[in-house]
PDB file of C-alpha atoms in Angstrom:
ATOM      1  CA  GLU A   1      40.836-138.649-245.927  1.00 95.00           C
ATOM      2  CA  VAL A   2      40.943-135.052-244.021  1.00 97.00           C
ATOM      3  CA  GLN A   3      38.309-132.898-244.353  1.00 98.00           C
ATOM      4  CA  LEU A   4      37.764-129.376-242.971  1.00 98.00           C
ATOM      5  CA  VAL A   5      34.165-128.244-243.100  1.00 98.00           C
ATOM      6  CA  GLU A   6      33.738-124.338-241.967  1.00 97.00           C
ATOM      7  CA  SER A   7      30.322-122.978-240.883  1.00 97.00           C
ATOM      8  CA  GLY A   8      29.012-119.425-238.967  1.00 98.00           C
ATOM      9  CA  GLY A   9      29.045-117.134-241.834  1.00 97.00           C
ATOM     10  CA  GLY A  10      26.449-114.703-242.817  1.00 98.00           C
ATOM     11  CA  LEU A  11      25.492-110.841-243.127  1.00 98.00           C
ATOM     12  CA  VAL A  12      26.401-108.593-239.411  1.00 98.00           C
ATOM     13  CA  GLN A  13      26.034-105.425-239.176  1.00 98.00           C
ATOM     14  CA  PRO A  14      29.104-103.219-238.081  1.00 98.00           C
ATOM     15  CA  GLY A  15      29.853-103.761-234.282  1.00 98.00           C
ATOM     16  CA  GLY A  16      28.310-106.833-234.476  1.00 98.00           C
ATOM     17  CA  ALA A  17      29.640-110.271-233.710  1.00 98.00           C
ATOM     18  CA  LEU A  18      29.708-114.056-235.184  1.00 98.00           C
ATOM     19  CA  ARG A  19      31.114-117.092-234.174  1.00 98.00           C
ATOM     20  CA  LEU A  20      32.819-119.486-237.046  1.00 98.00           C
ATOM     21  CA  SER A  21      33.484-123.202-236.436  1.00 98.00           C
ATOM     22  CA  CYS A  22      35.449-125.876-238.472  1.00 98.00           C
ATOM     23  CA  VAL A  23      34.936-129.317-237.917  1.00 98.00           C
ATOM     24  CA  ALA A  24      37.681-131.724-238.776  1.00 98.00           C
ATOM     25  CA  SER A  25      37.887-135.485-239.655  1.00 98.00           C
ATOM     26  CA  GLY A  26      40.699-137.925-240.858  1.00 97.00           C
ATOM     27  CA  PHE A  27      43.307-137.029-238.577  1.00 97.00           C
ATOM     28  CA  THR A  28      44.451-136.585-235.192  1.00 97.00           C
ATOM     29  CA  PHE A  29      43.226-133.450-234.546  1.00 97.00           C
ATOM     30  CA  ASN A  30      44.538-132.339-230.918  1.00 95.00           C
ATOM     31  CA  ASN A  31      48.258-133.146-232.865  1.00 96.00           C
ATOM     32  CA  TYR A  32      48.287-129.911-235.298  1.00 97.00           C
ATOM     33  CA  ALA A  33      48.065-126.771-235.197  1.00 97.00           C
ATOM     34  CA  MET A  34      45.302-124.829-236.823  1.00 97.00           C
ATOM     35  CA  SER A  35      44.828-121.901-238.419  1.00 98.00           C
ATOM     36  CA  TRP A  36      42.225-119.232-240.067  1.00 98.00           C
ATOM     37  CA  VAL A  37      43.337-117.145-243.068  1.00 98.00           C
ATOM     38  CA  ARG A  38      40.870-114.770-244.768  1.00 98.00           C
ATOM     39  CA  GLN A  39      40.749-113.395-248.414  1.00 98.00           C
ATOM     40  CA  ALA A  40      38.550-110.000-249.177  1.00 98.00           C
ATOM     41  CA  PRO A  41      36.400-110.169-252.389  1.00 97.00           C
ATOM     42  CA  GLY A  42      38.938-109.974-254.865  1.00 96.00           C
ATOM     43  CA  ARG A  43      41.713-109.591-252.556  1.00 98.00           C
ATOM     44  CA  GLY A  44      45.089-111.608-252.052  1.00 98.00           C
ATOM     45  CA  LEU A  45      45.222-114.276-248.611  1.00 98.00           C
ATOM     46  CA  GLU A  46      45.577-112.614-245.162  1.00 98.00           C
ATOM     47  CA  TRP A  47      46.556-114.842-242.283  1.00 98.00           C
ATOM     48  CA  VAL A  48      44.124-114.422-239.115  1.00 98.00           C
ATOM     49  CA  SER A  49      45.337-116.363-236.388  1.00 98.00           C
ATOM     50  CA  SER A  50      46.729-119.847-235.537  1.00 97.00           C
ATOM     51  CA  ILE A  51      46.459-121.548-232.422  1.00 97.00           C
ATOM     52  CA  SER A  52      48.773-124.742-231.176  1.00 96.00           C
ATOM     53  CA  GLY A  53      47.163-128.627-231.035  1.00 95.00           C
ATOM     54  CA  SER A  54      46.569-127.983-227.335  1.00 95.00           C
ATOM     55  CA  GLY A  55      45.026-124.744-227.496  1.00 96.00           C
ATOM     56  CA  GLY A  56      47.833-123.333-225.149  1.00 96.00           C
ATOM     57  CA  SER A  57      49.237-120.965-227.755  1.00 96.00           C
ATOM     58  CA  ALA A  58      47.402-118.383-229.930  1.00 97.00           C
ATOM     59  CA  TYR A  59      48.942-115.744-232.420  1.00 97.00           C
ATOM     60  CA  TYR A  60      46.968-113.056-234.001  1.00 98.00           C
ATOM     61  CA  ALA A  61      47.354-110.490-236.685  1.00 98.00           C
ATOM     62  CA  ASP A  62      47.524-106.942-235.543  1.00 97.00           C
ATOM     63  CA  SER A  63      44.772-105.945-237.716  1.00 96.00           C
ATOM     64  CA  VAL A  64      42.505-108.359-235.683  1.00 97.00           C
ATOM     65  CA  ARG A  65      43.831-108.430-232.154  1.00 95.00           C
ATOM     66  CA  ASP A  66      41.431-107.988-229.505  1.00 93.00           C
ATOM     67  CA  ARG A  67      38.760-108.428-231.624  1.00 98.00           C
ATOM     68  CA  LEU A  68      38.747-112.018-232.739  1.00 98.00           C
ATOM     69  CA  THR A  69      39.476-114.993-230.952  1.00 98.00           C
ATOM     70  CA  ILE A  70      40.822-118.698-231.829  1.00 98.00           C
ATOM     71  CA  SER A  71      39.983-121.452-229.590  1.00 98.00           C
ATOM     72  CA  ARG A  72      39.467-125.041-230.037  1.00 98.00           C
ATOM     73  CA  ASP A  73      37.098-128.029-228.436  1.00 98.00           C
ATOM     74  CA  ASN A  74      39.578-131.534-229.020  1.00 98.00           C
ATOM     75  CA  SER A  75      36.694-133.205-227.444  1.00 98.00           C
ATOM     76  CA  LYS A  76      34.624-132.192-230.833  1.00 98.00           C
ATOM     77  CA  ASN A  77      37.402-131.590-233.512  1.00 98.00           C
ATOM     78  CA  THR A  78      36.053-128.321-233.659  1.00 98.00           C
ATOM     79  CA  LEU A  79      37.981-125.059-234.581  1.00 98.00           C
ATOM     80  CA  TYR A  80      36.726-121.431-233.631  1.00 98.00           C
ATOM     81  CA  LEU A  81      36.714-118.236-234.504  1.00 98.00           C
ATOM     82  CA  GLN A  82      34.775-115.694-232.480  1.00 98.00           C
ATOM     83  CA  MET A  83      34.527-112.358-234.365  1.00 98.00           C
ATOM     84  CA  ASN A  84      33.865-109.055-232.250  1.00 98.00           C
ATOM     85  CA  SER A  85      33.409-105.467-233.117  1.00 98.00           C
ATOM     86  CA  LEU A  86      33.476-106.456-236.642  1.00 98.00           C
ATOM     87  CA  ARG A  87      34.059-103.712-239.181  1.00 98.00           C
ATOM     88  CA  ALA A  88      33.405-103.577-242.882  1.00 98.00           C
ATOM     89  CA  GLU A  89      37.537-104.659-243.675  1.00 97.00           C
ATOM     90  CA  ASP A  90      36.550-107.829-241.961  1.00 98.00           C
ATOM     91  CA  THR A  91      34.138-108.787-245.195  1.00 98.00           C
ATOM     92  CA  ALA A  92      36.064-111.909-246.708  1.00 98.00           C
ATOM     93  CA  VAL A  93      35.766-115.318-247.123  1.00 98.00           C
ATOM     94  CA  TYR A  94      37.154-117.087-243.902  1.00 98.00           C
ATOM     95  CA  TYR A  95      39.034-120.267-244.576  1.00 98.00           C
ATOM     96  CA  CYS A  96      40.292-122.616-241.742  1.00 98.00           C
ATOM     97  CA  ALA A  97      43.438-124.568-242.364  1.00 98.00           C
ATOM     98  CA  LYS A  98      45.634-127.503-240.830  1.00 98.00           C
ATOM     99  CA  ASP A  99      49.373-127.387-240.383  1.00 97.00           C
ATOM    100  CA  LEU A 100      50.794-129.545-242.512  1.00 95.00           C
ATOM    101  CA  ARG A 101      52.783-131.531-239.886  1.00 91.00           C
ATOM    102  CA  PRO A 102      52.072-132.433-236.262  1.00 90.00           C
ATOM    103  CA  GLY A 103      53.010-129.804-234.350  1.00 83.00           C
ATOM    104  CA  THR A 104      53.255-126.169-236.043  1.00 83.00           C
ATOM    105  CA  THR A 105      55.021-125.477-239.173  1.00 87.00           C
ATOM    106  CA  GLY A 106      52.729-122.874-240.198  1.00 93.00           C
ATOM    107  CA  TRP A 107      52.661-124.841-243.631  1.00 97.00           C
ATOM    108  CA  PHE A 108      48.497-124.862-244.352  1.00 98.00           C
ATOM    109  CA  ASP A 109      47.355-128.218-246.043  1.00 97.00           C
ATOM    110  CA  PRO A 110      44.489-128.788-246.623  1.00 98.00           C
ATOM    111  CA  TRP A 111      42.347-125.958-246.337  1.00 98.00           C
ATOM    112  CA  GLY A 112      38.322-125.707-245.709  1.00 98.00           C
ATOM    113  CA  GLN A 113      35.948-124.547-248.678  1.00 98.00           C
ATOM    114  CA  GLY A 114      35.489-121.285-246.731  1.00 98.00           C
ATOM    115  CA  THR A 115      32.650-119.285-245.177  1.00 98.00           C
ATOM    116  CA  LEU A 116      31.991-115.850-246.140  1.00 98.00           C
ATOM    117  CA  VAL A 117      31.251-113.280-243.821  1.00 98.00           C
ATOM    118  CA  THR A 118      30.009-110.198-244.979  1.00 98.00           C
ATOM    119  CA  VAL A 119      29.666-106.833-242.665  1.00 98.00           C
ATOM    120  CA  SER A 120      27.481-104.249-244.075  1.00 97.00           C
ATOM    121  CA  SER A 121      24.607-102.341-242.296  1.00 96.00           C
TER     122      SER A 121
ATOM    123  CA  ASP B  16      56.280-108.284-239.783  1.00 96.00           C
ATOM    124  CA  ILE B  17      58.089-109.999-242.584  1.00 98.00           C
ATOM    125  CA  GLN B  18      56.804-108.627-246.137  1.00 98.00           C
ATOM    126  CA  MET B  19      57.000-110.826-248.848  1.00 98.00           C
ATOM    127  CA  THR B  20      56.728-109.326-252.675  1.00 98.00           C
ATOM    128  CA  GLN B  21      55.509-111.237-255.522  1.00 98.00           C
ATOM    129  CA  SER B  22      56.815-110.434-258.892  1.00 98.00           C
ATOM    130  CA  PRO B  23      55.558-110.395-261.549  1.00 98.00           C
ATOM    131  CA  SER B  24      51.512-109.857-260.267  1.00 98.00           C
ATOM    132  CA  SER B  25      50.377-111.563-263.743  1.00 98.00           C
ATOM    133  CA  LEU B  26      51.754-112.959-266.766  1.00 97.00           C
ATOM    134  CA  SER B  27      50.538-114.627-269.798  1.00 97.00           C
ATOM    135  CA  ALA B  28      51.931-117.536-271.337  1.00 96.00           C
ATOM    136  CA  SER B  29      50.923-120.605-273.305  1.00 96.00           C
ATOM    137  CA  VAL B  30      50.775-124.224-272.742  1.00 96.00           C
ATOM    138  CA  GLU B  31      53.910-125.722-272.515  1.00 96.00           C
ATOM    139  CA  ASP B  32      55.616-122.860-271.694  1.00 97.00           C
ATOM    140  CA  ARG B  33      58.259-122.223-268.868  1.00 98.00           C
ATOM    141  CA  VAL B  34      57.014-120.360-265.916  1.00 98.00           C
ATOM    142  CA  THR B  35      59.117-118.745-263.307  1.00 98.00           C
ATOM    143  CA  ILE B  36      57.666-116.608-260.478  1.00 98.00           C
ATOM    144  CA  THR B  37      59.753-115.095-257.746  1.00 98.00           C
ATOM    145  CA  CYS B  38      59.477-114.121-254.224  1.00 98.00           C
ATOM    146  CA  ARG B  39      61.259-111.705-252.041  1.00 98.00           C
ATOM    147  CA  ALA B  40      61.311-111.999-248.211  1.00 98.00           C
ATOM    148  CA  SER B  41      61.991-108.273-245.962  1.00 98.00           C
ATOM    149  CA  GLN B  42      63.924-110.021-243.956  1.00 98.00           C
ATOM    150  CA  GLY B  43      65.624-114.095-243.911  1.00 98.00           C
ATOM    151  CA  ILE B  44      63.849-116.204-243.775  1.00 97.00           C
ATOM    152  CA  SER B  45      65.935-119.561-244.155  1.00 97.00           C
ATOM    153  CA  SER B  46      63.565-122.247-245.808  1.00 97.00           C
ATOM    154  CA  TRP B  47      60.522-121.376-244.301  1.00 97.00           C
ATOM    155  CA  LEU B  48      58.456-120.883-247.462  1.00 98.00           C
ATOM    156  CA  ALA B  49      55.440-122.098-249.055  1.00 98.00           C
ATOM    157  CA  TRP B  50      53.872-122.001-252.525  1.00 98.00           C
ATOM    158  CA  TYR B  51      49.816-122.401-253.065  1.00 98.00           C
ATOM    159  CA  GLN B  52      47.884-122.119-256.104  1.00 98.00           C
ATOM    160  CA  GLN B  53      44.463-120.814-256.260  1.00 98.00           C
ATOM    161  CA  LYS B  54      41.993-121.331-258.669  1.00 98.00           C
ATOM    162  CA  PRO B  55      38.586-119.141-258.751  1.00 96.00           C
ATOM    163  CA  GLY B  56      36.184-120.216-256.147  1.00 96.00           C
ATOM    164  CA  LYS B  57      38.024-122.640-254.785  1.00 98.00           C
ATOM    165  CA  ALA B  58      40.531-122.886-251.717  1.00 98.00           C
ATOM    166  CA  PRO B  59      43.921-122.730-252.005  1.00 98.00           C
ATOM    167  CA  LYS B  60      46.577-125.691-252.281  1.00 98.00           C
ATOM    168  CA  LEU B  61      49.657-126.450-250.665  1.00 98.00           C
ATOM    169  CA  LEU B  62      52.551-127.137-253.820  1.00 98.00           C
ATOM    170  CA  ILE B  63      55.712-126.348-252.249  1.00 98.00           C
ATOM    171  CA  TYR B  64      56.859-126.190-248.684  1.00 97.00           C
ATOM    172  CA  GLY B  65      60.240-125.957-246.967  1.00 97.00           C
ATOM    173  CA  ALA B  66      61.022-123.550-250.413  1.00 98.00           C
ATOM    174  CA  SER B  67      61.353-126.858-252.385  1.00 98.00           C
ATOM    175  CA  SER B  68      59.845-129.582-251.013  1.00 98.00           C
ATOM    176  CA  LEU B  69      57.235-130.763-253.192  1.00 98.00           C
ATOM    177  CA  GLN B  70      53.818-131.468-251.678  1.00 97.00           C
ATOM    178  CA  SER B  71      52.316-135.130-252.204  1.00 96.00           C
ATOM    179  CA  GLY B  72      50.247-135.511-255.120  1.00 97.00           C
ATOM    180  CA  VAL B  73      51.775-132.054-256.495  1.00 98.00           C
ATOM    181  CA  PRO B  74      53.013-132.554-260.442  1.00 98.00           C
ATOM    182  CA  SER B  75      56.816-132.913-260.787  1.00 98.00           C
ATOM    183  CA  ARG B  76      56.739-130.240-263.198  1.00 98.00           C
ATOM    184  CA  PHE B  77      56.205-127.666-259.969  1.00 98.00           C
ATOM    185  CA  SER B  78      59.392-126.887-258.145  1.00 98.00           C
ATOM    186  CA  GLY B  79      60.638-124.636-255.836  1.00 98.00           C
ATOM    187  CA  SER B  80      64.002-123.054-255.015  1.00 98.00           C
ATOM    188  CA  GLY B  81      65.761-120.466-252.851  1.00 98.00           C
ATOM    189  CA  SER B  82      66.690-119.760-249.466  1.00 98.00           C
ATOM    190  CA  GLY B  83      67.397-116.524-246.996  1.00 98.00           C
ATOM    191  CA  THR B  84      65.493-113.548-248.919  1.00 98.00           C
ATOM    192  CA  ASP B  85      64.885-114.801-252.732  1.00 98.00           C
ATOM    193  CA  PHE B  86      63.105-117.784-253.908  1.00 98.00           C
ATOM    194  CA  THR B  87      61.324-119.050-257.278  1.00 98.00           C
ATOM    195  CA  LEU B  88      58.551-121.172-258.205  1.00 98.00           C
ATOM    196  CA  THR B  89      58.972-123.035-261.513  1.00 98.00           C
ATOM    197  CA  ILE B  90      56.533-124.539-263.876  1.00 98.00           C
ATOM    198  CA  SER B  91      58.296-126.790-266.373  1.00 97.00           C
ATOM    199  CA  SER B  92      55.886-127.067-268.814  1.00 96.00           C
ATOM    200  CA  LEU B  93      52.507-125.193-268.298  1.00 97.00           C
ATOM    201  CA  GLN B  94      49.383-127.145-268.593  1.00 96.00           C
ATOM    202  CA  PRO B  95      45.677-125.956-269.054  1.00 94.00           C
ATOM    203  CA  GLU B  96      44.873-127.035-265.542  1.00 96.00           C
ATOM    204  CA  ASP B  97      48.105-124.396-264.102  1.00 97.00           C
ATOM    205  CA  PHE B  98      46.233-121.275-265.285  1.00 93.00           C
ATOM    206  CA  ALA B  99      45.672-120.203-261.654  1.00 97.00           C
ATOM    207  CA  THR B 100      46.758-117.692-259.169  1.00 98.00           C
ATOM    208  CA  TYR B 101      49.854-118.611-256.958  1.00 98.00           C
ATOM    209  CA  TYR B 102      51.132-117.302-253.507  1.00 98.00           C
ATOM    210  CA  CYS B 103      53.934-117.437-251.517  1.00 98.00           C
ATOM    211  CA  GLN B 104      54.159-117.337-247.816  1.00 98.00           C
ATOM    212  CA  GLN B 105      56.673-117.275-245.468  1.00 98.00           C
ATOM    213  CA  ALA B 106      56.314-119.375-242.020  1.00 97.00           C
ATOM    214  CA  ALA B 107      59.343-118.072-240.081  1.00 97.00           C
ATOM    215  CA  THR B 108      58.184-115.871-238.013  1.00 96.00           C
ATOM    216  CA  PHE B 109      54.661-114.617-236.784  1.00 96.00           C
ATOM    217  CA  PRO B 110      52.739-112.796-237.957  1.00 97.00           C
ATOM    218  CA  LEU B 111      52.734-115.365-240.803  1.00 98.00           C
ATOM    219  CA  THR B 112      52.326-113.655-244.287  1.00 98.00           C
ATOM    220  CA  PHE B 113      51.787-113.801-248.041  1.00 98.00           C
ATOM    221  CA  GLY B 114      52.746-112.569-251.185  1.00 98.00           C
ATOM    222  CA  GLY B 115      50.030-110.598-253.088  1.00 98.00           C
ATOM    223  CA  GLY B 116      49.873-113.192-255.538  1.00 98.00           C
ATOM    224  CA  THR B 117      50.734-114.055-259.266  1.00 98.00           C
ATOM    225  CA  LYS B 118      47.904-114.570-261.794  1.00 98.00           C
ATOM    226  CA  VAL B 119      48.737-116.808-264.089  1.00 98.00           C
ATOM    227  CA  GLU B 120      46.775-116.358-267.512  1.00 96.00           C
ATOM    228  CA  ILE B 121      46.448-117.914-271.228  1.00 87.00           C
ATOM    229  CA  LYS B 122      48.112-115.882-273.834  1.00 87.00           C
TER     230      LYS B 122
END
Protein backbone atom coordinates (compact mmCIF):
# COMPACT_ATOMS: atom_id res chain seq x y z
CA GLU A 1 0.00 0.00 0.00
CA VAL A 2 1.29 3.42 -0.98
CA GLN A 3 1.65 5.77 1.97
CA LEU A 4 2.74 9.38 2.19
CA VAL A 5 3.27 10.93 5.61
CA GLU A 6 3.99 14.64 5.92
CA SER A 7 5.55 16.36 8.90
CA GLY A 8 7.22 19.64 9.84
CA GLY A 9 4.29 22.03 9.85
CA GLY A 10 3.66 24.49 12.63
CA LEU A 11 3.45 28.13 13.63
CA VAL A 12 6.14 30.44 12.27
CA GLN A 13 6.55 34.21 12.26
CA PRO A 14 6.48 36.22 9.03
CA GLY A 15 9.90 36.14 7.44
CA GLY A 16 10.69 32.84 9.14
CA ALA A 17 11.58 29.45 7.75
CA LEU A 18 10.28 25.89 7.95
CA ARG A 19 11.11 22.58 6.31
CA LEU A 20 8.39 20.10 5.45
CA SER A 21 9.09 16.41 4.93
CA CYS A 22 7.08 13.67 3.27
CA VAL A 23 8.13 10.07 3.85
CA ALA A 24 6.96 7.67 1.16
CA SER A 25 6.49 3.92 1.24
CA GLY A 26 4.91 1.17 -0.81
CA PHE A 27 6.36 2.09 -4.22
CA THR A 28 9.69 2.63 -5.98
CA PHE A 29 10.17 6.23 -4.94
CA ASN A 30 12.76 7.30 -7.50
CA ASN A 31 10.53 6.23 -10.41
CA TYR A 32 7.90 8.88 -9.69
CA ALA A 33 7.71 12.64 -9.77
CA MET A 34 6.43 14.13 -6.54
CA SER A 35 4.63 17.37 -5.81
CA TRP A 36 3.45 19.74 -3.12
CA VAL A 37 -0.07 21.19 -3.25
CA ARG A 38 -1.47 23.58 -0.66
CA GLN A 39 -4.88 24.68 0.51
CA ALA A 40 -5.41 27.89 2.47
CA PRO A 41 -8.16 27.73 5.11
CA GLY A 42 -11.56 27.61 3.44
CA ARG A 43 -10.02 27.96 -0.02
CA GLY A 44 -9.33 25.80 -3.05
CA LEU A 45 -6.29 23.79 -4.09
CA GLU A 46 -3.10 25.48 -5.29
CA TRP A 47 -0.21 23.63 -6.89
CA VAL A 48 3.10 24.70 -5.33
CA SER A 49 5.95 22.67 -6.82
CA SER A 50 6.90 19.40 -8.51
CA ILE A 51 10.16 17.49 -8.83
CA SER A 52 11.15 14.70 -11.20
CA GLY A 53 12.01 11.23 -9.97
CA SER A 54 15.75 11.80 -10.26
CA GLY A 55 15.49 15.24 -8.71
CA GLY A 56 17.05 16.78 -11.78
CA SER A 57 14.06 18.90 -12.73
CA ALA A 58 11.94 21.09 -10.48
CA TYR A 59 9.00 23.35 -11.20
CA TYR A 60 7.44 26.11 -9.12
CA ALA A 61 4.39 28.32 -8.93
CA ASP A 62 5.29 31.97 -9.44
CA SER A 63 3.90 32.78 -5.99
CA VAL A 64 6.58 30.69 -4.27
CA ARG A 65 9.53 30.79 -6.66
CA ASP A 66 12.76 31.93 -4.98
CA ARG A 67 11.28 31.40 -1.49
CA LEU A 68 10.30 27.72 -1.46
CA THR A 69 12.62 24.94 -2.63
CA ILE A 70 11.59 21.38 -3.40
CA SER A 71 14.08 18.53 -3.08
CA ARG A 72 14.17 14.80 -2.52
CA ASP A 73 16.46 12.19 -1.01
CA ASN A 74 15.81 8.98 -2.92
CA SER A 75 17.98 6.99 -0.50
CA LYS A 76 15.56 7.94 2.28
CA ASN A 77 12.33 7.87 0.22
CA THR A 78 11.71 11.40 1.40
CA LEU A 79 10.43 14.56 -0.27
CA TYR A 80 11.17 17.99 1.19
CA LEU A 81 9.91 21.54 0.92
CA GLN A 82 12.24 24.19 2.32
CA MET A 83 10.18 27.28 3.04
CA ASN A 84 11.99 30.61 3.53
CA SER A 85 10.83 34.22 3.84
CA LEU A 86 7.38 33.03 4.80
CA ARG A 87 4.38 35.32 4.43
CA ALA A 88 0.89 35.28 5.93
CA GLU A 89 -0.46 34.16 2.56
CA ASP A 90 1.60 30.98 2.80
CA THR A 91 -0.69 29.81 5.62
CA ALA A 92 -2.23 26.57 4.40
CA VAL A 93 -2.38 22.82 4.69
CA TYR A 94 0.46 21.45 2.59
CA TYR A 95 -0.08 18.09 0.91
CA CYS A 96 2.54 15.96 -0.76
CA ALA A 97 1.33 13.89 -3.68
CA LYS A 98 2.74 11.15 -5.86
CA ASP A 99 2.43 11.16 -9.63
CA LEU A 100 -0.08 8.62 -10.91
CA ARG A 101 2.40 6.89 -13.22
CA PRO A 102 6.17 6.53 -13.46
CA GLY A 103 7.70 9.66 -14.91
CA THR A 104 5.88 12.97 -14.77
CA THR A 105 2.18 13.09 -15.59
CA GLY A 106 0.99 15.89 -13.33
CA TRP A 107 -1.87 13.75 -12.05
CA PHE A 108 -1.73 13.23 -8.30
CA ASP A 109 -2.47 9.91 -6.65
CA PRO A 110 -2.40 9.39 -3.76
CA TRP A 111 -2.05 12.40 -1.49
CA GLY A 112 -0.69 12.55 2.03
CA GLN A 113 -2.83 13.62 4.97
CA GLY A 114 -1.40 17.14 4.94
CA THR A 115 0.52 19.29 7.40
CA LEU A 116 -0.64 22.73 8.52
CA VAL A 117 1.66 25.72 8.21
CA THR A 118 0.56 28.89 9.97
CA VAL A 119 2.46 32.12 9.38
CA SER A 120 1.55 34.67 12.01
CA SER A 121 3.15 36.95 14.56
CA ASP B 1 -0.75 30.34 -17.24
CA ILE B 2 -3.78 28.22 -18.06
CA GLN B 3 -6.88 29.27 -16.13
CA MET B 4 -9.40 26.59 -15.17
CA THR B 5 -12.99 27.74 -14.65
CA GLN B 6 -15.49 25.42 -13.00
CA SER B 7 -19.23 25.80 -12.93
CA PRO B 8 -21.31 25.89 -10.93
CA SER B 9 -19.38 26.82 -7.78
CA SER B 10 -22.00 24.97 -5.75
CA LEU B 11 -25.11 22.92 -6.33
CA SER B 12 -27.82 21.22 -4.31
CA ALA B 13 -28.98 17.79 -5.35
CA SER B 14 -30.85 14.79 -4.02
CA VAL B 15 -29.73 11.19 -3.71
CA GLU B 16 -30.04 9.38 -7.08
CA ASP B 17 -29.96 12.64 -9.02
CA ARG B 18 -27.74 12.93 -12.09
CA VAL B 19 -25.14 15.65 -11.50
CA THR B 20 -22.96 17.40 -14.08
CA ILE B 21 -20.04 19.70 -13.36
CA THR B 22 -18.21 21.56 -16.10
CA CYS B 23 -14.65 22.79 -16.36
CA ARG B 24 -13.28 25.12 -19.02
CA ALA B 25 -9.61 25.72 -19.78
CA SER B 26 -8.42 29.11 -21.01
CA GLN B 27 -6.49 27.35 -23.79
CA GLY B 28 -6.46 23.88 -25.29
CA ILE B 29 -5.11 21.13 -23.05
CA SER B 30 -5.99 18.08 -25.17
CA SER B 31 -6.99 15.42 -22.61
CA TRP B 32 -4.62 16.51 -19.86
CA LEU B 33 -7.35 16.92 -17.30
CA ALA B 34 -8.05 15.29 -13.94
CA TRP B 35 -10.94 15.42 -11.50
CA TYR B 36 -10.59 15.12 -7.72
CA GLN B 37 -13.06 14.69 -4.88
CA GLN B 38 -12.40 16.25 -1.49
CA LYS B 39 -14.39 15.72 1.69
CA PRO B 40 -14.08 18.09 4.68
CA GLY B 41 -10.84 17.64 6.59
CA LYS B 42 -9.55 15.04 4.14
CA ALA B 43 -7.01 14.98 1.34
CA PRO B 44 -8.26 15.08 -2.24
CA LYS B 45 -8.84 11.81 -4.06
CA LEU B 46 -8.23 11.24 -7.77
CA LEU B 47 -11.40 10.22 -9.62
CA ILE B 48 -10.67 10.73 -13.33
CA TYR B 49 -7.47 11.32 -15.30
CA GLY B 50 -6.83 11.81 -18.99
CA ALA B 51 -10.26 13.52 -19.09
CA SER B 52 -12.16 10.22 -19.18
CA SER B 53 -10.14 7.40 -17.56
CA LEU B 54 -11.64 6.15 -14.31
CA GLN B 55 -9.07 5.71 -11.55
CA SER B 56 -8.92 2.22 -10.06
CA GLY B 57 -11.40 1.71 -7.24
CA VAL B 58 -13.63 4.64 -8.20
CA PRO B 59 -17.31 3.71 -8.67
CA SER B 60 -18.53 3.54 -12.26
CA ARG B 61 -21.24 6.15 -11.58
CA PHE B 62 -18.46 8.71 -12.05
CA SER B 63 -17.51 9.55 -15.61
CA GLY B 64 -15.56 12.25 -17.39
CA SER B 65 -15.67 13.59 -20.92
CA GLY B 66 -14.31 16.34 -23.11
CA SER B 67 -11.10 17.44 -24.76
CA GLY B 68 -9.47 20.68 -25.78
CA THR B 69 -11.03 23.35 -23.58
CA ASP B 70 -14.36 21.96 -22.36
CA PHE B 71 -14.75 19.10 -19.92
CA THR B 72 -17.49 17.47 -17.87
CA LEU B 73 -17.67 15.34 -14.74
CA THR B 74 -20.91 13.39 -14.42
CA ILE B 75 -22.23 11.47 -11.45
CA SER B 76 -24.97 9.28 -12.89
CA SER B 77 -26.80 8.57 -9.63
CA LEU B 78 -25.70 10.64 -6.66
CA GLN B 79 -25.04 8.66 -3.49
CA PRO B 80 -24.84 9.95 0.11
CA GLU B 81 -21.05 9.51 0.14
CA ASP B 82 -20.69 11.72 -2.95
CA PHE B 83 -21.50 14.95 -1.16
CA ALA B 84 -18.14 16.70 -1.35
CA THR B 85 -16.21 19.33 -3.25
CA TYR B 86 -14.92 18.50 -6.72
CA TYR B 87 -11.92 20.06 -8.46
CA CYS B 88 -10.64 19.87 -12.01
CA GLN B 89 -6.92 20.23 -12.73
CA GLN B 90 -4.93 20.64 -15.92
CA ALA B 91 -1.68 18.74 -16.33
CA ALA B 92 -0.80 19.90 -19.84
CA THR B 93 1.85 22.37 -18.81
CA PHE B 94 3.48 23.96 -15.78
CA PRO B 95 2.32 25.74 -13.75
CA LEU B 96 -0.30 23.11 -13.03
CA THR B 97 -3.60 24.74 -12.19
CA PHE B 98 -6.85 23.78 -10.48
CA GLY B 99 -10.38 24.98 -10.95
CA GLY B 100 -12.03 26.83 -8.10
CA GLY B 101 -14.08 23.83 -7.00
CA THR B 102 -17.72 22.77 -7.03
CA LYS B 103 -19.39 22.01 -3.72
CA VAL B 104 -22.11 19.38 -4.02
CA GLU B 105 -24.59 19.70 -1.17
CA ILE B 106 -27.67 17.80 -0.08
CA LYS B 107 -30.98 19.28 -1.19
